[in-house]
Amino acid sequence: MSIQTALTKRLGIRHPVLLAPMDVVADASLASAVSGAGGLGILGGGYGDAAWLEREIARIKETQVRFGIGFITWSLAKQPRLLDLALESGPAAVMLSFGDPAPFAEPIKRSGAALICQVQTIDMAREAASVGADILVAQGTEAGGHGATRSTLTLVPELIDAIGPDVPVVAAGGIADGRGLAAALMLGASGVLMGTRFYATKEAAIAAEAKARVQRATGDETARGVVFDIARKRVWPAPFTGRCLRNDFLERWTGRELELVRRAEQEHAGYLAAREAGNFDIAAVIAGEAVGLVRDIPSAREVVVRVSQEAEALLKGATQRLSE
Ligand SMILES: Cc1cc2nc3c(=O)[nH]c(=O)nc-3n(C[C@H](O)[C@H](O)[C@H](O)COP(=O)(O)O)c2cc1C
């Protein structure tokens, strides 16, 4: 048995679970593992590195699974030819987050790929729907990585009410186990998209120490802000900020962001060196509040199956309890 929804039907997948296109972390190994387990793996095309994208597309095509490709929209707008590269590979879906999807919607839909748009507000959802988004991902502020301020619990049902029944809505932000999937379905979502949970899996392309920190942290230990973006010189447009684990670097600069901007030249080099050396007292571990629900580092397959089975059992149990 598995949970069938408008999302599983639209994408032809067994479980209503999507891998977040985490910049570089969601490579072919992780994405193919999620797809192989019955979810949809979405490659983390992120800011857009053509060599990375070519390599990971070639690798995932060898596995012959269905896959998606995700981009940070405002960054894709600076090198739009990357979309051609993506579409030539025949992805099942292209996911756009953070920026105006309008310039890219038509070629994506013409290629036959599903257009997935990740949004953080009702206005953004309306815009994405108006350019033909096939699936909307409603991302709450609990999410790891960049996002905005609305919480998942209110954003998901409000967005569904605003958009209507024709476009499947996927919940993202703070979901890491079967309870989260079951709750998302109760809110009216057709599935979930998870980043933080998949970050701490065997296949994720990130240092073991970063995974271990996610495994140890509680949900109290993350913060949303711009300190790391300033340090790595990746300035994002409003309203987006990034959620990461708190560390020494974040504590040192939070509240002093303007000073960090002034000293960005010196701090940038040190930051990159720390990241290269795997020093996560300085470098960011990009993760969301769901870290508090992550207590092991299993395979991605295990995550997909466990989350789906737990949710199914919870949903069955809830109806039984109600009828008792
Ligand atoms: C390490 C990391 C990197 C991320 N990078 C991207 C990205 O490049 N593009 C994107 O659309 N979303 C990115 N996200 C956000 C996810 O798409 C998603 O909204 C989020 O992971 C969901 O919340 P969760 O972390 O609680 O599962 C990233 C998230 C994480 C944790």
CSV table of N, CA and C in Angstrom, one decimal, residues 111-185:
chain,number,residue,atom,x,y,z
A,111,SER,N,8.5,21.6,-23.0
A,111,SER,CA,9.3,20.4,-23.0
A,111,SER,C,8.6,19.2,-22.5
A,112,GLY,N,7.5,19.4,-21.8
A,112,GLY,CA,6.7,18.3,-21.2
A,112,GLY,C,7.1,18.1,-19.8
A,113,ALA,N,8.0,18.8,-19.2
A,113,ALA,CA,8.4,18.7,-17.8
A,113,ALA,C,7.3,19.4,-17.0
A,114,ALA,N,7.0,18.9,-15.8
A,114,ALA,CA,6.1,19.6,-14.9
A,114,ALA,C,6.9,20.8,-14.3
A,115,LEU,N,6.2,21.9,-14.3
A,115,LEU,CA,6.7,23.1,-13.7
A,115,LEU,C,6.4,23.2,-12.2
A,116,ILE,N,7.4,23.1,-11.3
A,116,ILE,CA,7.1,23.1,-9.9
A,116,ILE,C,7.7,24.5,-9.4
A,117,CYS,N,6.8,25.3,-8.7
A,117,CYS,CA,7.3,26.6,-8.2
A,117,CYS,C,7.2,26.6,-6.7
A,118,GLN,N,8.3,26.9,-6.1
A,118,GLN,CA,8.3,27.0,-4.6
A,118,GLN,C,8.1,28.4,-4.2
A,119,VAL,N,7.1,28.6,-3.4
A,119,VAL,CA,6.6,30.0,-3.0
A,119,VAL,C,6.6,30.1,-1.5
A,120,GLN,N,6.6,31.4,-1.1
A,120,GLN,CA,6.6,31.7,0.4
A,120,GLN,C,5.4,32.6,0.8
A,121,THR,N,4.7,33.1,-0.1
A,121,THR,CA,3.6,33.9,0.2
A,121,THR,C,2.4,33.6,-0.7
A,122,ILE,N,1.2,34.1,-0.4
A,122,ILE,CA,0.0,33.9,-1.2
A,122,ILE,C,0.2,34.7,-2.5
A,123,ASP,N,0.8,35.9,-2.5
A,123,ASP,CA,1.0,36.6,-3.7
A,123,ASP,C,1.9,35.9,-4.7
A,124,MET,N,3.0,35.3,-4.2
A,124,MET,CA,3.9,34.6,-5.0
A,124,MET,C,3.2,33.3,-5.6
A,125,ALA,N,2.3,32.7,-4.8
A,125,ALA,CA,1.6,31.5,-5.3
A,125,ALA,C,0.7,31.9,-6.4
A,126,ARG,N,0.0,33.1,-6.3
A,126,ARG,CA,-0.9,33.5,-7.4
A,126,ARG,C,-0.1,33.8,-8.6
A,127,GLU,N,1.0,34.4,-8.5
A,127,GLU,CA,1.9,34.7,-9.7
A,127,GLU,C,2.3,33.4,-10.4
A,128,ALA,N,2.7,32.5,-9.5
A,128,ALA,CA,3.2,31.2,-10.1
A,128,ALA,C,2.1,30.5,-10.8
A,129,ALA,N,0.9,30.5,-10.2
A,129,ALA,CA,-0.3,29.8,-10.8
A,129,ALA,C,-0.6,30.5,-12.1
A,130,SER,N,-0.5,31.8,-12.1
A,130,SER,CA,-0.9,32.6,-13.4
A,130,SER,C,0.1,32.3,-14.5
A,131,VAL,N,1.3,31.9,-14.3
A,131,VAL,CA,2.2,31.5,-15.4
A,131,VAL,C,2.1,30.0,-15.7
A,132,GLY,N,1.3,29.3,-15.0
A,132,GLY,CA,1.0,27.9,-15.4
A,132,GLY,C,1.7,26.9,-14.5
A,133,ALA,N,2.1,27.2,-13.3
A,133,ALA,CA,2.8,26.2,-12.4
A,133,ALA,C,1.9,25.0,-12.3
A,134,ASP,N,2.5,23.8,-12.5
A,134,ASP,CA,1.7,22.5,-12.4
A,134,ASP,C,1.6,22.1,-11.0
A,135,ILE,N,2.6,22.4,-10.2
A,135,ILE,CA,2.7,22.1,-8.8
A,135,ILE,C,3.3,23.2,-8.0
A,136,LEU,N,2.7,23.5,-6.8
A,136,LEU,CA,3.2,24.6,-6.0
A,136,LEU,C,3.8,24.0,-4.7
A,137,VAL,N,5.0,24.4,-4.3
A,137,VAL,CA,5.5,24.0,-3.0
A,137,VAL,C,5.4,25.2,-2.1
A,138,ALA,N,4.6,25.1,-1.0
A,138,ALA,CA,4.4,26.1,0.0
A,138,ALA,C,5.5,26.0,1.0
A,139,GLN,N,6.4,26.9,1.0
A,139,GLN,CA,7.6,26.7,1.9
A,139,GLN,C,7.4,27.7,3.2
A,140,GLY,N,7.4,27.0,4.3
A,140,GLY,CA,7.3,27.8,5.5
A,140,GLY,C,8.7,28.2,6.1
A,141,THR,N,8.6,29.1,7.0
A,141,THR,CA,9.9,29.7,7.5
A,141,THR,C,10.8,28.7,8.3
A,142,GLU,N,10.2,27.6,8.7
A,142,GLU,CA,10.9,26.6,9.4
A,142,GLU,C,12.0,25.9,8.6
A,143,ALA,N,11.9,26.1,7.3
A,143,ALA,CA,12.7,25.4,6.3
A,143,ALA,C,14.2,25.7,6.5
A,144,GLY,N,15.0,24.8,6.1
A,144,GLY,CA,16.5,25.0,6.0
A,144,GLY,C,16.7,25.8,4.7
A,145,GLY,N,17.8,26.6,4.8
A,145,GLY,CA,18.2,27.3,3.6
A,145,GLY,C,17.4,28.6,3.5
A,146,HIS,N,17.3,29.1,2.2
A,146,HIS,CA,16.6,30.4,2.1
A,146,HIS,C,15.1,30.2,2.1
A,147,GLY,N,14.5,31.3,2.5
A,147,GLY,CA,13.0,31.3,2.7
A,147,GLY,C,12.6,32.6,3.2
A,148,ALA,N,11.3,32.7,3.7
A,148,ALA,CA,10.8,33.9,4.2
A,148,ALA,C,10.2,33.7,5.5
A,149,THR,N,9.1,34.4,5.8
A,149,THR,CA,8.6,34.5,7.2
A,149,THR,C,7.4,33.7,7.6
A,150,ARG,N,6.5,33.3,6.6
A,150,ARG,CA,5.3,32.7,7.0
A,150,ARG,C,5.6,31.2,7.5
A,151,SER,N,4.7,30.8,8.4
A,151,SER,CA,4.9,29.4,8.9
A,151,SER,C,4.1,28.4,8.1
A,152,THR,N,4.7,27.2,8.1
A,152,THR,CA,4.1,26.1,7.2
A,152,THR,C,2.6,25.9,7.6
A,153,LEU,N,2.3,25.9,8.9
A,153,LEU,CA,1.0,25.5,9.4
A,153,LEU,C,-0.1,26.4,8.9
A,154,THR,N,0.1,27.7,8.7
A,154,THR,CA,-0.9,28.5,8.1
A,154,THR,C,-0.8,28.7,6.6
A,155,LEU,N,0.5,28.7,6.2
A,155,LEU,CA,0.7,29.0,4.7
A,155,LEU,C,0.0,27.9,3.8
A,156,VAL,N,0.2,26.7,4.2
A,156,VAL,CA,-0.3,25.6,3.3
A,156,VAL,C,-1.8,25.6,3.1
A,157,PRO,N,-2.6,25.6,4.2
A,157,PRO,CA,-4.1,25.6,3.9
A,157,PRO,C,-4.5,27.0,3.3
A,158,GLU,N,-3.9,28.1,3.7
A,158,GLU,CA,-4.4,29.4,3.1
A,158,GLU,C,-4.1,29.4,1.6
A,159,LEU,N,-2.9,28.9,1.3
A,159,LEU,CA,-2.5,28.8,-0.1
A,159,LEU,C,-3.5,27.9,-0.9
A,160,ILE,N,-3.8,26.8,-0.3
A,160,ILE,CA,-4.7,25.9,-1.0
A,160,ILE,C,-6.1,26.6,-1.3
A,161,ASP,N,-6.6,27.3,-0.2
A,161,ASP,CA,-7.9,28.0,-0.4
A,161,ASP,C,-7.8,29.0,-1.5
A,162,ALA,N,-6.6,29.7,-1.5
A,162,ALA,CA,-6.4,30.8,-2.5
A,162,ALA,C,-6.3,30.3,-3.9
A,163,ILE,N,-5.7,29.2,-4.1
A,163,ILE,CA,-5.4,28.7,-5.5
A,163,ILE,C,-6.4,27.8,-6.0
A,164,GLY,N,-7.1,27.1,-5.1
A,164,GLY,CA,-8.1,26.2,-5.6
A,164,GLY,C,-7.6,24.8,-5.9
A,165,PRO,N,-8.5,23.9,-6.3
A,165,PRO,CA,-8.2,22.4,-6.3
A,165,PRO,C,-7.3,22.0,-7.5
A,166,ASP,N,-7.1,22.8,-8.5
A,166,ASP,CA,-6.5,22.3,-9.7
A,166,ASP,C,-5.0,22.1,-9.7
A,167,VAL,N,-4.4,22.8,-8.8
A,167,VAL,CA,-2.9,22.8,-8.7
A,167,VAL,C,-2.5,22.1,-7.4
A,168,PRO,N,-1.9,20.9,-7.5
A,168,PRO,CA,-1.4,20.2,-6.3
A,168,PRO,C,-0.4,21.1,-5.5
A,169,VAL,N,-0.6,21.1,-4.2
A,169,VAL,CA,0.3,21.9,-3.3
A,169,VAL,C,1.1,20.9,-2.4
A,170,VAL,N,2.3,21.2,-2.3
A,170,VAL,CA,3.3,20.4,-1.5
A,170,VAL,C,3.7,21.2,-0.4
A,171,ALA,N,3.8,20.6,0.8
A,171,ALA,CA,4.2,21.4,2.0
A,171,ALA,C,5.7,21.2,2.2
A,172,ALA,N,6.4,22.3,2.6
A,172,ALA,CA,7.8,22.2,2.8
A,172,ALA,C,8.2,23.1,4.0
A,173,GLY,N,9.1,22.7,4.8
A,173,GLY,CA,9.6,23.5,6.0
A,173,GLY,C,9.2,22.8,7.2
A,174,GLY,N,10.1,22.1,7.9
A,174,GLY,CA,9.9,21.6,9.2
A,174,GLY,C,9.3,20.1,9.2
A,175,ILE,N,9.4,19.5,8.0
A,175,ILE,CA,8.8,18.2,7.9
A,175,ILE,C,10.0,17.1,7.8
A,176,ALA,N,10.0,16.2,8.7
A,176,ALA,CA,11.1,15.2,8.7
A,176,ALA,C,10.7,13.8,9.0
A,177,ASP,N,9.4,13.6,9.3
A,177,ASP,CA,9.0,12.2,9.7
A,177,ASP,C,7.5,12.0,9.2
A,178,GLY,N,7.0,10.8,9.6
A,178,GLY,CA,5.6,10.5,9.2
A,178,GLY,C,4.6,11.4,9.8
A,179,ARG,N,4.9,11.9,11.0
A,179,ARG,CA,3.9,12.9,11.6
A,179,ARG,C,3.8,14.1,10.7
A,180,GLY,N,4.9,14.6,10.2
A,180,GLY,CA,4.9,15.8,9.3
A,180,GLY,C,4.1,15.5,8.0
A,181,LEU,N,4.4,14.4,7.4
A,181,LEU,CA,3.6,14.0,6.2
A,181,LEU,C,2.2,13.9,6.4
A,182,ALA,N,1.8,13.2,7.5
A,182,ALA,CA,0.4,13.0,7.8
A,182,ALA,C,-0.3,14.4,8.1
A,183,ALA,N,0.4,15.2,8.8
A,183,ALA,CA,-0.1,16.6,9.1
A,183,ALA,C,-0.3,17.4,7.9
A,184,ALA,N,0.7,17.3,7.0
A,184,ALA,CA,0.6,18.1,5.7
A,184,ALA,C,-0.6,17.6,4.9
A,185,LEU,N,-0.8,16.3,4.9
A,185,LEU,CA,-2.0,15.8,4.1
A,185,LEU,C,-3.3,16.3,4.7
